mmCIF file of C-alpha atoms in Angstrom:
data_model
loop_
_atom_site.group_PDB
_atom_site.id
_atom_site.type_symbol
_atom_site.label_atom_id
_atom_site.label_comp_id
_atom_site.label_asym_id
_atom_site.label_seq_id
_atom_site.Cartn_x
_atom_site.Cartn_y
_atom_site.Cartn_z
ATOM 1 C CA UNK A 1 -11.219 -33.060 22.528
ATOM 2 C CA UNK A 2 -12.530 -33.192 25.889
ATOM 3 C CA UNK A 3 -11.529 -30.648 28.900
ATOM 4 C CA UNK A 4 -7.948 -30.461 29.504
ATOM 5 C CA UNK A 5 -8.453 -30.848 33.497
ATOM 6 C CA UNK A 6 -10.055 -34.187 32.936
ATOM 7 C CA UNK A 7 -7.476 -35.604 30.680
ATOM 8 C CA UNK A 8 -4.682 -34.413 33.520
ATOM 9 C CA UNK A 9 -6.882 -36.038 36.549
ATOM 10 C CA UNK A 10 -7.212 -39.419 34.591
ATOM 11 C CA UNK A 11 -3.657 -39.301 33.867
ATOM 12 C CA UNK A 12 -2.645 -38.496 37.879
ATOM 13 C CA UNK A 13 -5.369 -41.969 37.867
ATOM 14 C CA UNK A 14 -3.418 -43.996 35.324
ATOM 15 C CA UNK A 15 -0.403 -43.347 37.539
ATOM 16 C CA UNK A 16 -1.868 -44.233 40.856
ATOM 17 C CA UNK A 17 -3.450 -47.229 39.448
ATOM 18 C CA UNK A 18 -0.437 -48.714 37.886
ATOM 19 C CA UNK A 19 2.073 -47.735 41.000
ATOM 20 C CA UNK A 20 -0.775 -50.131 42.638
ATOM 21 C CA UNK A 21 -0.173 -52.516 40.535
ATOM 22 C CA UNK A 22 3.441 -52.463 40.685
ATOM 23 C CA UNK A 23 3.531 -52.537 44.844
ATOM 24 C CA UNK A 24 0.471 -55.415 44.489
ATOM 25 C CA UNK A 25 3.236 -57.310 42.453
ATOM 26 C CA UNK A 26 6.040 -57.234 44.916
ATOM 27 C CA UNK A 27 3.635 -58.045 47.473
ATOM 28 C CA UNK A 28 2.185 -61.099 46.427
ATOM 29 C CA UNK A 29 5.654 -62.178 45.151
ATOM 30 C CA UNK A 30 6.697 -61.729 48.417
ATOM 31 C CA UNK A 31 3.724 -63.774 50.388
ATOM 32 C CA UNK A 32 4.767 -66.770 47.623
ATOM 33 C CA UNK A 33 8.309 -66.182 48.813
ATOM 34 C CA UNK A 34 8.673 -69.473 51.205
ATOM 35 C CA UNK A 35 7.991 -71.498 48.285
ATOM 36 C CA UNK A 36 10.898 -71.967 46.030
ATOM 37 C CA UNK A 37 9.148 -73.584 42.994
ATOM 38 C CA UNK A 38 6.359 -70.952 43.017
ATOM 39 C CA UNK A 39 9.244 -68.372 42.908
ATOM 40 C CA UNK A 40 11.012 -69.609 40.289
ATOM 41 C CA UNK A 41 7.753 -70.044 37.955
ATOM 42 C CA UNK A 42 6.901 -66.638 38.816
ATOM 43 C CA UNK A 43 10.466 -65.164 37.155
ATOM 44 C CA UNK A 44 9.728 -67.429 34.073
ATOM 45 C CA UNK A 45 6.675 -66.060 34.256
ATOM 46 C CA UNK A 46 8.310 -62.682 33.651
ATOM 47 C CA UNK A 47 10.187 -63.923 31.033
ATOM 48 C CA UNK A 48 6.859 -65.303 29.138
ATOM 49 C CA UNK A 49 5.476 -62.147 29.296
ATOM 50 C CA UNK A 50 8.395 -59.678 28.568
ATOM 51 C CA UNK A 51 8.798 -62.030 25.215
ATOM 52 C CA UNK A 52 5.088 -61.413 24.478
ATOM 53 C CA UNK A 53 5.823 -57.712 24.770
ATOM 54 C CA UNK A 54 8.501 -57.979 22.657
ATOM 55 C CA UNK A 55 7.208 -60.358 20.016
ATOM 56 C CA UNK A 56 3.685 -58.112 19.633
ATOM 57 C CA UNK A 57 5.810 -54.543 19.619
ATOM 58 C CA UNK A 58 8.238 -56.703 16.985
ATOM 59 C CA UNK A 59 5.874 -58.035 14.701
ATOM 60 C CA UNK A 60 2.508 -55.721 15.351
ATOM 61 C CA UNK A 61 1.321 -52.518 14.816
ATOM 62 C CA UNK A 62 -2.574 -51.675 16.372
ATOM 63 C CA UNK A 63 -4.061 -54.954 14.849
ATOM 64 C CA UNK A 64 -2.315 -55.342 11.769
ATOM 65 C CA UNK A 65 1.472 -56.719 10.468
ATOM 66 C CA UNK A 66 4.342 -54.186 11.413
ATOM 67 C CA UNK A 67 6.250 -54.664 8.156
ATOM 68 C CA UNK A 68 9.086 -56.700 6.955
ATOM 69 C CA UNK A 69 11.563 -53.370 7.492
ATOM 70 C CA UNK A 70 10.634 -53.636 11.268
ATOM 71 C CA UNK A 71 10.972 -57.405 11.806
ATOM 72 C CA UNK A 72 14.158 -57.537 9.625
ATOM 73 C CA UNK A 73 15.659 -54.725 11.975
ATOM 74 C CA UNK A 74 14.962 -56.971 15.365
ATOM 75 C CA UNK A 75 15.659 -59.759 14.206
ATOM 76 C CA UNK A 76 19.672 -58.938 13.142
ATOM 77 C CA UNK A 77 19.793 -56.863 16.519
ATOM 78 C CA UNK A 78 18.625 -60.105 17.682
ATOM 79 C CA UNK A 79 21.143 -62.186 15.802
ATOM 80 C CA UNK A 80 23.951 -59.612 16.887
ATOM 81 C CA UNK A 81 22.710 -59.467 20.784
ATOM 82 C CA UNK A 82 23.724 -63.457 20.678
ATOM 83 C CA UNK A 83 27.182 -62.961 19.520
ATOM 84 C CA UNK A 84 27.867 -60.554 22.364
ATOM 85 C CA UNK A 85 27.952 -57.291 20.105
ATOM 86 C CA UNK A 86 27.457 -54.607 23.078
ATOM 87 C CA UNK A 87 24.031 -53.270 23.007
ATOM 88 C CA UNK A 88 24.195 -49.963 22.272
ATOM 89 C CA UNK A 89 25.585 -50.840 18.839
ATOM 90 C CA UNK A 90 22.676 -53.661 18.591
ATOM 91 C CA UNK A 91 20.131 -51.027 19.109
ATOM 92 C CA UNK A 92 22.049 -48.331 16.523
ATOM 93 C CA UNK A 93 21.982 -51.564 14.067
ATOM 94 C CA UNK A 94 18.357 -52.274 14.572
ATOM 95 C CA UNK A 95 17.145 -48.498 14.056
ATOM 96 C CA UNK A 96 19.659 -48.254 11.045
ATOM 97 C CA UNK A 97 18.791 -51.536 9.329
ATOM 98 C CA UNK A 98 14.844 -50.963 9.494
ATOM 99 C CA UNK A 99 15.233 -47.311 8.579
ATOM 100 C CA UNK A 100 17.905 -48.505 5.419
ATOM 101 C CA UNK A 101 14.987 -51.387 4.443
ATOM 102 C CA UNK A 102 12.240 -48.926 4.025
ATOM 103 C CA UNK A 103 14.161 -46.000 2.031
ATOM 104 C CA UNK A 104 15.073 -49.132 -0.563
ATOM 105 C CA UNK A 105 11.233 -49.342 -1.210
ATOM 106 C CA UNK A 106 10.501 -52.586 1.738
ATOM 107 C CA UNK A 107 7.472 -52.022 3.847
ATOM 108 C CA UNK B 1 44.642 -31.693 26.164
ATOM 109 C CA UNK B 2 46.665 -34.316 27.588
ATOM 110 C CA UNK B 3 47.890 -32.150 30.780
ATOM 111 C CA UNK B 4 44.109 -30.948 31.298
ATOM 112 C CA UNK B 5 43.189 -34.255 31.734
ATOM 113 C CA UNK B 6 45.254 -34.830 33.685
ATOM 114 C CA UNK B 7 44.195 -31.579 36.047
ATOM 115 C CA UNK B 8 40.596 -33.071 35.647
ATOM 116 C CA UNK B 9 41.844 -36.503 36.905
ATOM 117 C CA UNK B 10 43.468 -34.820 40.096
ATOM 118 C CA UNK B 11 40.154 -33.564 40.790
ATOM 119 C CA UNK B 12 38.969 -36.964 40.560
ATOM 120 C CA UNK B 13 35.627 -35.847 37.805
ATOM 121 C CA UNK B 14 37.231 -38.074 35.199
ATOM 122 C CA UNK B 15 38.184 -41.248 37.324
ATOM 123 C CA UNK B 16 34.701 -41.296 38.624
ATOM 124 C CA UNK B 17 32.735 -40.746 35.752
ATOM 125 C CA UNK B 18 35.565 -42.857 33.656
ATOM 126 C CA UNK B 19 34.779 -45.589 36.161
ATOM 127 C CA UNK B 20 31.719 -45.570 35.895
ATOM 128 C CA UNK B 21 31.311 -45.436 31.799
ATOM 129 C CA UNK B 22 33.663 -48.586 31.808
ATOM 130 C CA UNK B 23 31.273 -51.096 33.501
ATOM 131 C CA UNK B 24 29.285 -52.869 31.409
ATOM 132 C CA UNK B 25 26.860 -52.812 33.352
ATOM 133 C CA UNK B 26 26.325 -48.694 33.290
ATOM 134 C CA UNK B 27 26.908 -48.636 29.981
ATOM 135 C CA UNK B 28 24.656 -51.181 29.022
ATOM 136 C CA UNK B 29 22.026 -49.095 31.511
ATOM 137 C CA UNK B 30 22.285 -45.960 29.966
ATOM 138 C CA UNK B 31 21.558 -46.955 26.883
ATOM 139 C CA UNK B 32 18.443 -48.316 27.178
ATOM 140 C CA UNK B 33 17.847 -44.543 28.532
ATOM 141 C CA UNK B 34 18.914 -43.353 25.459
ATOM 142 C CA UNK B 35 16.919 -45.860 23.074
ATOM 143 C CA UNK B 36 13.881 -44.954 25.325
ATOM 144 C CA UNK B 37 14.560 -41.158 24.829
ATOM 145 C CA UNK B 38 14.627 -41.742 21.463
ATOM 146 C CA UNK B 39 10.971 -43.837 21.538
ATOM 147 C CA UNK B 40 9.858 -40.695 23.742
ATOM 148 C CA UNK B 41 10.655 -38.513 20.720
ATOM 149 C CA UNK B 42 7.807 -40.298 18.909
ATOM 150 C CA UNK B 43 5.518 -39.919 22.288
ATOM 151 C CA UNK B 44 5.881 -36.427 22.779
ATOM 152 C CA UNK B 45 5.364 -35.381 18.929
ATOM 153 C CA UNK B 46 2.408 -37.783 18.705
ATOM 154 C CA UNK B 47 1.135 -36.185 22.270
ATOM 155 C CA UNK B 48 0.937 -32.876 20.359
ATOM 156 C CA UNK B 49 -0.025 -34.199 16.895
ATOM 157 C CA UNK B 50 -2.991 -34.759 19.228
ATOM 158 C CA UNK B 51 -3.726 -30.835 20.576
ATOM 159 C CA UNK B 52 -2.282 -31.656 23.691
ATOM 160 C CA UNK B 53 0.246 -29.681 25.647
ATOM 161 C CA UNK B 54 3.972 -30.131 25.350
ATOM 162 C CA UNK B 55 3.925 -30.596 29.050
ATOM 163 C CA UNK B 56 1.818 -33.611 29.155
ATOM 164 C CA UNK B 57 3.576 -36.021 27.487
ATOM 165 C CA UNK B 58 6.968 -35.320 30.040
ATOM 166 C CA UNK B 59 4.642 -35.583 32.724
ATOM 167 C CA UNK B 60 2.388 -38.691 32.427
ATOM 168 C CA UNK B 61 6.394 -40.067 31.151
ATOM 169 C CA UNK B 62 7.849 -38.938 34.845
ATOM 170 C CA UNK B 63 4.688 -40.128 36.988
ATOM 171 C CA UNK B 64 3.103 -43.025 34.994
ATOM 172 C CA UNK B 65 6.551 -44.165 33.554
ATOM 173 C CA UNK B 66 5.011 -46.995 31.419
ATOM 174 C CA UNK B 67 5.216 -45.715 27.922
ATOM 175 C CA UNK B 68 2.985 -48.162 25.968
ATOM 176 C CA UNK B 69 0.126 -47.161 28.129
ATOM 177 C CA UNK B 70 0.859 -43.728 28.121
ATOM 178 C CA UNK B 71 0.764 -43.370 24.064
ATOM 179 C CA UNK B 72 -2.456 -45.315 23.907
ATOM 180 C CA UNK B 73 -3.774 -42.749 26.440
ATOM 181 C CA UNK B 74 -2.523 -40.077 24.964
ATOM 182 C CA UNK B 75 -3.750 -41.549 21.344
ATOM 183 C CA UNK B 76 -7.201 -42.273 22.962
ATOM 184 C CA UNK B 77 -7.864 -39.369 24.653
ATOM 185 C CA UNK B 78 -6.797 -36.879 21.679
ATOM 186 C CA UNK B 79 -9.346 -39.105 19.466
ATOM 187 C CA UNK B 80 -12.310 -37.959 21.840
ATOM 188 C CA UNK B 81 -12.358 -40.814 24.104
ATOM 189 C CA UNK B 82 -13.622 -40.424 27.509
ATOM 190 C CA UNK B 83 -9.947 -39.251 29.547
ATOM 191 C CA UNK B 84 -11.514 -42.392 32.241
ATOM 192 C CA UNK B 85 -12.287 -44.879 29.267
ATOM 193 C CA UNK B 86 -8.749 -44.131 27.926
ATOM 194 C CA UNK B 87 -7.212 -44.359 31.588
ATOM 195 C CA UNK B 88 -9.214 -47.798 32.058
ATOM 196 C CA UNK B 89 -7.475 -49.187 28.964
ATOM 197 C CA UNK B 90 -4.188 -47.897 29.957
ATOM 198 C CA UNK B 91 -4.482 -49.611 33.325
ATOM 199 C CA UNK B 92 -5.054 -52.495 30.771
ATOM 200 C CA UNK B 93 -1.641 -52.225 29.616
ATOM 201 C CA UNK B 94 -0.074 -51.671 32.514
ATOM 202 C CA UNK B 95 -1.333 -55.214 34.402
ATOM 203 C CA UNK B 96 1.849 -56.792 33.137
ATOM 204 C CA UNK B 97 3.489 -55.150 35.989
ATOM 205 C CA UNK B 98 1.708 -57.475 38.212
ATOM 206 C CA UNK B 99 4.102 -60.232 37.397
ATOM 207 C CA UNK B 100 6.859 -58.394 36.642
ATOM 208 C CA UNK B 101 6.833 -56.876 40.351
ATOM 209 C CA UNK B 102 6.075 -60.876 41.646
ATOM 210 C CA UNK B 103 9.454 -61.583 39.417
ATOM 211 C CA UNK B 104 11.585 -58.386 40.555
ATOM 212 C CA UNK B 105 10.706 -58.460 44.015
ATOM 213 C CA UNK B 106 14.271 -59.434 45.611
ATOM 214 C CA UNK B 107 15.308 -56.345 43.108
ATOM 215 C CA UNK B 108 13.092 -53.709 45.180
ATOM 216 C CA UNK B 109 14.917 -53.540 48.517
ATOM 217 C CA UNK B 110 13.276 -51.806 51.568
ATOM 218 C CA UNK B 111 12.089 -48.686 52.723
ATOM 219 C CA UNK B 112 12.517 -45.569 50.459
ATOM 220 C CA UNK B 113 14.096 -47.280 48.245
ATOM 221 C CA UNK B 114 11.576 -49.814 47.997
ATOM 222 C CA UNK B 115 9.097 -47.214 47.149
ATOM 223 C CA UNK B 116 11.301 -45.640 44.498
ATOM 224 C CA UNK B 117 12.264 -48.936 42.956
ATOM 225 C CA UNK B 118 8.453 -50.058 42.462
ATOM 226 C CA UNK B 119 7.739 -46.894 40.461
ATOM 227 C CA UNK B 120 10.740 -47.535 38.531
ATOM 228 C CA UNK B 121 9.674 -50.783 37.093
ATOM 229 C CA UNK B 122 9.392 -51.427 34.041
ATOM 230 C CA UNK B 123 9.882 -53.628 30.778
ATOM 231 C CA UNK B 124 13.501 -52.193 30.289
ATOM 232 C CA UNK B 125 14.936 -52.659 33.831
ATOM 233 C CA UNK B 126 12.694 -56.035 34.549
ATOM 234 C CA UNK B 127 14.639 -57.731 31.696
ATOM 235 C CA UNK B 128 18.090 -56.232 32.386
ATOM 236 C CA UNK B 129 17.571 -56.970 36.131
ATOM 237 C CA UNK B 130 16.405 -60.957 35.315
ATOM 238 C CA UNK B 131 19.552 -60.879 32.661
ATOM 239 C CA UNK B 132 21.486 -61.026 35.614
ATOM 240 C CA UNK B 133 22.634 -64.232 37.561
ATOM 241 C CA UNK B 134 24.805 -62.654 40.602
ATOM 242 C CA UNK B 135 21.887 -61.074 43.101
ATOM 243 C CA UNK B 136 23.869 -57.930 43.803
ATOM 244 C CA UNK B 137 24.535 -57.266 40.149
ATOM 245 C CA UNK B 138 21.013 -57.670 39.770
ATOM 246 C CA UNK B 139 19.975 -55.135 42.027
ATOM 247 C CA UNK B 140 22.327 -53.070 40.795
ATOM 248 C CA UNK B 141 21.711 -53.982 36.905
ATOM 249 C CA UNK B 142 17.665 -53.018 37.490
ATOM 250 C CA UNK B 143 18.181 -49.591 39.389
ATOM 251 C CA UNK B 144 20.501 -48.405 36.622
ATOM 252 C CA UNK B 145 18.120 -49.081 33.430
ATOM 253 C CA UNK B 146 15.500 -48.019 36.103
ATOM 254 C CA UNK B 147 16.860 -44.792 36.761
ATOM 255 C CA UNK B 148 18.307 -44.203 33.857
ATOM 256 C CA UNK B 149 14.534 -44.630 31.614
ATOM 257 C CA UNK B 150 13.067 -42.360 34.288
ATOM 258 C CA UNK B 151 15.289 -39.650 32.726
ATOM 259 C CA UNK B 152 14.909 -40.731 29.340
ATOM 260 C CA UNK B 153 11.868 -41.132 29.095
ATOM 261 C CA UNK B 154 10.578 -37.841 30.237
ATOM 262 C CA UNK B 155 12.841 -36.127 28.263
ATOM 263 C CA UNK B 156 12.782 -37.638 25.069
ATOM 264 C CA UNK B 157 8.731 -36.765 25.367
ATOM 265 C CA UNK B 158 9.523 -32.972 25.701
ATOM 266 C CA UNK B 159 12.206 -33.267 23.269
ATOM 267 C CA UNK B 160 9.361 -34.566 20.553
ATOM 268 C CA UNK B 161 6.491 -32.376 22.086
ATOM 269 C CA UNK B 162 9.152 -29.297 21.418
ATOM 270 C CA UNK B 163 10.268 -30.829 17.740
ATOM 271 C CA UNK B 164 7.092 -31.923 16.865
ATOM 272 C CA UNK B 165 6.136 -33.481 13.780
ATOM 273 C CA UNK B 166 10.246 -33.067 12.791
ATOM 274 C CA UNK B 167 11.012 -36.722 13.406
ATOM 275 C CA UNK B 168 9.149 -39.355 12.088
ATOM 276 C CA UNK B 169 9.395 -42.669 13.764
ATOM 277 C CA UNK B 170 9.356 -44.502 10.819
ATOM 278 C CA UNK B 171 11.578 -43.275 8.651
ATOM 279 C CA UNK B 172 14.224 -43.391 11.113
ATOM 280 C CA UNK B 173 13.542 -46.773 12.082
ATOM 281 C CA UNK B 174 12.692 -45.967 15.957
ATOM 282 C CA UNK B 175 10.127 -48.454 16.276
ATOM 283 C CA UNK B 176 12.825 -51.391 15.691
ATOM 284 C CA UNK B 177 14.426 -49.916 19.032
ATOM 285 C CA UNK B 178 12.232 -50.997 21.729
ATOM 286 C CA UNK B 179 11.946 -54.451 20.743
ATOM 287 C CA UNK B 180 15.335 -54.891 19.920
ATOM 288 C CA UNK B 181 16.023 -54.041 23.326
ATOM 289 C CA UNK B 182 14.033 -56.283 24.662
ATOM 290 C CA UNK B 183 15.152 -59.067 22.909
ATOM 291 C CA UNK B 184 18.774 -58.595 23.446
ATOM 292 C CA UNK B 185 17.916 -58.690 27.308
ATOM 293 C CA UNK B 186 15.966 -62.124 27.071
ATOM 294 C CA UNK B 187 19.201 -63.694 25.318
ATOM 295 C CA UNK B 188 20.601 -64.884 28.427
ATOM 296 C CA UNK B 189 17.480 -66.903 29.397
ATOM 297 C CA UNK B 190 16.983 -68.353 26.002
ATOM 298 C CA UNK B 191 20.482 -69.735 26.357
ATOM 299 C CA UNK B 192 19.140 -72.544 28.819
ATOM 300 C CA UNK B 193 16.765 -74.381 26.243
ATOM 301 C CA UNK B 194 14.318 -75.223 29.035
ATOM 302 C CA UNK B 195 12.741 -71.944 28.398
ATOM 303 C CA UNK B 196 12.739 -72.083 24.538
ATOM 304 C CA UNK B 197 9.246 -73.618 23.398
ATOM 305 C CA UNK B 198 7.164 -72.029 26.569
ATOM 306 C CA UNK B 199 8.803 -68.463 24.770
ATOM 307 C CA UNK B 200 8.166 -69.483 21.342
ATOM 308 C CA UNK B 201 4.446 -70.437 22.092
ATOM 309 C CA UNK B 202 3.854 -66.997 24.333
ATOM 310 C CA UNK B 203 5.164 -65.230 21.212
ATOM 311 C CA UNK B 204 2.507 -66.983 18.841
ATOM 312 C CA UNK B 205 -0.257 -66.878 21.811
ATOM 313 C CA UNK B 206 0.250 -63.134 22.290
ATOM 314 C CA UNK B 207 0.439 -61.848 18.647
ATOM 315 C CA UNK B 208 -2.418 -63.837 17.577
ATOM 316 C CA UNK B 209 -4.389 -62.271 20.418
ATOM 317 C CA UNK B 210 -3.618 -59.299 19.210
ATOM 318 C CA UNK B 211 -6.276 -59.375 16.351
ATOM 319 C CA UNK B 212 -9.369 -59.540 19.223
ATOM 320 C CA UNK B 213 -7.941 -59.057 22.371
ATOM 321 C CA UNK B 214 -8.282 -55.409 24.222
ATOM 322 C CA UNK B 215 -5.174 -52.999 23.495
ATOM 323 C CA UNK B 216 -2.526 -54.225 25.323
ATOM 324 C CA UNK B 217 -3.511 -57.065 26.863
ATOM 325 C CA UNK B 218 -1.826 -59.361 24.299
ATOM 326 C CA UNK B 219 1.583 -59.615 25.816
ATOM 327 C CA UNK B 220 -0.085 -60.443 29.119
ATOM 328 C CA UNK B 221 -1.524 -63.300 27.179
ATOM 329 C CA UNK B 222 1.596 -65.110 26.774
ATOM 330 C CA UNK B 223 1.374 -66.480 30.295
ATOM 331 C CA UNK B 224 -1.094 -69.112 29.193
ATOM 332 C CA UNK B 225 2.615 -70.935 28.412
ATOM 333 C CA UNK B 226 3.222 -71.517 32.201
ATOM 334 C CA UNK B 227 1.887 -74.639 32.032
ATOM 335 C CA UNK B 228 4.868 -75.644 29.506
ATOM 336 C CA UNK B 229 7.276 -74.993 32.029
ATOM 337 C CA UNK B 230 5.978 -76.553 34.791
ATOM 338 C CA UNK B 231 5.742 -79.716 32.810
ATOM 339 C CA UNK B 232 9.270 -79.665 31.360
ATOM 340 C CA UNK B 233 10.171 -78.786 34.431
ATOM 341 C CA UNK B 234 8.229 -81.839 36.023
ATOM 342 C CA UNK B 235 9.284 -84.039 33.071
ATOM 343 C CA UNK B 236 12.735 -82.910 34.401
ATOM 344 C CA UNK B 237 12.603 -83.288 37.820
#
C-alpha cells in the first residue's frame, strides 16, 4: 500500500486531468461548430461510444465473460426500455432478474 | 391525512415538489441518481476492501465524478500500484469524455454554468441529454441526470465505505444496473435504423478489444465505426 498522501494527490490529478478533458471536448466541438455534417457525426460519435460502454460493462468483466445472469438482466431491461416501461422499473427489473438468475444456480 | 395535505399544499411544499416528481423527465433523472448510488455502494465497500479510507471513495466520487475510472484507481492503487501509474490509467478511462463533451456541447451553456455543466458530464447525463430531440428539454434532460449522479454518486460511495463488505454486488444483481441504464437511454437513437449496424459493429469492436486493449480504453474503441455512418449517410445523401 503506498503513502496515503500520494494516493490523495494523484486522485486531486485524475480529477484535473479528466475536467481537462471534458472542457477540451466542448471546445473542439465548438471550433467544428460551423460545420453541420461534422456536428452531426460528432453526436453519433457519442452514441458509438456510449454503446461500447455499455456493450463492454454488459457483457465483460476485467478481460473475461460477465456471465449469462448479467447479460440476461440487460438484455430484458433492454427489451422492456423499448416498450416504454418507465425506467426506474427497467432498472429494478434488470437488478432483480440478474440477481433471481444467479440464486437458481446460472453464472 | 387528507386535511394536512392539504395545509402542506397551501404552503405550496407539495405542489412544487409534486410538480416536479410528475415530469418524466425528473423522474426519469433521479433515477439514474439512484441506480448510480446503488453502483457507488459497490465503490465505496470495494474502496475499503482495499485499506483505504471511507472518505476517499465520496471524494474522488464528488471531484473526479467518473466512476469507472475511479474503481480502477481505487482497485489499482490498493493492489500496490504506483498512485501516478493508477491515475495514468484512469485518465485512460476517462478520454471518452473527449467526444462526449464534442457531442454535449450545445448542452453546457455559458459562464458558471458552463463550468459546472462540464464537470457534470458523464455517461448517464450524455445519453439522457442525446435521448432528447427538443434542445431545451435537452438541456434540461442532461443537468438533471447530471446533478442528480453528482449526489448519488458520492453518497452511495460513503454509504458502501460505511456498510462495507455488507452488500455484495453480485448477489444483488447491481452490476446489471449500469448497463441497463445505458441501454434504455440509447433506445431512442436505435429507433432510426441508420444508426443500427455502425452500433452493432462498435459493440463487437469494443468487447473484443477488451481481451488486449489497456483498461478502459475498449469502449473508446468503438469509434472505429464512424466510417459506417458516414457512408450510409453518403450512400443516403
Amino acid at each position: 500500500m503506498p503513502e496515503l498522501l500520494t494516493v490523495v494527490l494523484a486522485g486531486l490529478g485524475l480529477a484535473v486531468g479528466t475536467y481537462a478533458i471534458r472542457t477540451t471536448g466542448g471546445v473542439a466541438g465548438e471550433l467544428l461548430e460551423s460545420r453541420p455534417r461534422v456536428q452531426a457525426l460528432m453526436e453519433d460519435g457519442a452514441v458509438l461510444v456510449l454503446a461500447s460502454v455499455m456493450a463492454t460493462a454488459a457483457l465483460t468483466d476485467g478481460a473475461a465473460f460477465a456471465g449469462y445472469a448479467r447479460v440476461a438482466g440487460v438484455a430484458l431491461a433492454g427489451v422492456l426500455a423499448w416498450r416504454g416501461v418507465p425506467l426506474p422499473v427497467v432498472l429494478v427489473v434488470a437488478a432483480a432478474s440478474a440477481a433471481g438468475l444467479r440464486a437458481l444456480g446460472v453464472a | 391525512m387528507r386535511s394536512d395535505r392539504r395545509t402542506l399544499d397551501r404552503l405550496g411544499v407539495v405542489n412544487v415538489a409534486g410538480s416536479a416528481l410528475r415530469d418524466p423527465l425528473v423522474r426519469g433523472g433521479l433515477s439514474m441518481g439512484l441506480a448510480v448510488a446503488l453502483i457507488g455502494i459497490a465503490y465505496g465497500a470495494l474502496t475499503v476492501d482495499g485499506g483505504l479510507p471511507v472518505w476517499l471513495a465520496p471524494l474522488l466520487g464528488l471531484v473526479v465524478l467518473a466512476g469507472a475510472s475511479e474503481m480502477l484507481f481505487v482497485g489499482l492503487a490498493a493492489g500496490g500500484t504506483s498512485p501516478w501509474l493508477a491515475m495514468v490509467a484512469a485518465l485512460l478511462v476517462n478520454t471518452r469524455h473527449l467526444p462526449y463533451g464534442m457531442a454535449v456541447r450545445r448542452l453546457l451553456g455559458r459562464g458558471w454554468s458552463r463550468v459546472i455543466r462540464t464537470h457534470v458530464m458523464n455517461d448517464e447525463s450524455v445519453a439522457y441529454g442525446l435521448a432528447q430531440r427538443d434542445p431545451d428539454r435537452a438541456r434540461r434532460a442532461y443537468a438533471i441526470a447530471g446533478f442528480s449522479v453528482l449526489v448519488g454518486w458520492p453518497a452511495g460511495a460513503l454509504a458502501g465505505g460505511l456498510l462495507g463488505r455488507v452488500i455484495d454486488q453480485q448477489v444483488w444483481g447491481l452490476d446489471a444496473v449500469f448497463p441497463a441504464v445505458i441501454l434504455a437511454l440509447l433506445l431512442p437513437a436505435l429507433r432510426e435504423s441508420r444508426l443500427r449496424l455502425p452500433v452493432l459493429v462498435a459493440a463487437v469492436v469494443s468487447v473484443t478489444a477488451v481481451a488486449w486493449a489497456p483498461a478502459g480504453l475498449a469502449p473508446v474503441l468503438g469509434l472505429l465505426a464512424l466510417p459506417l455512418v458516414l457512408l450510409r449517410r453518403w450512400r443516403h445523401a
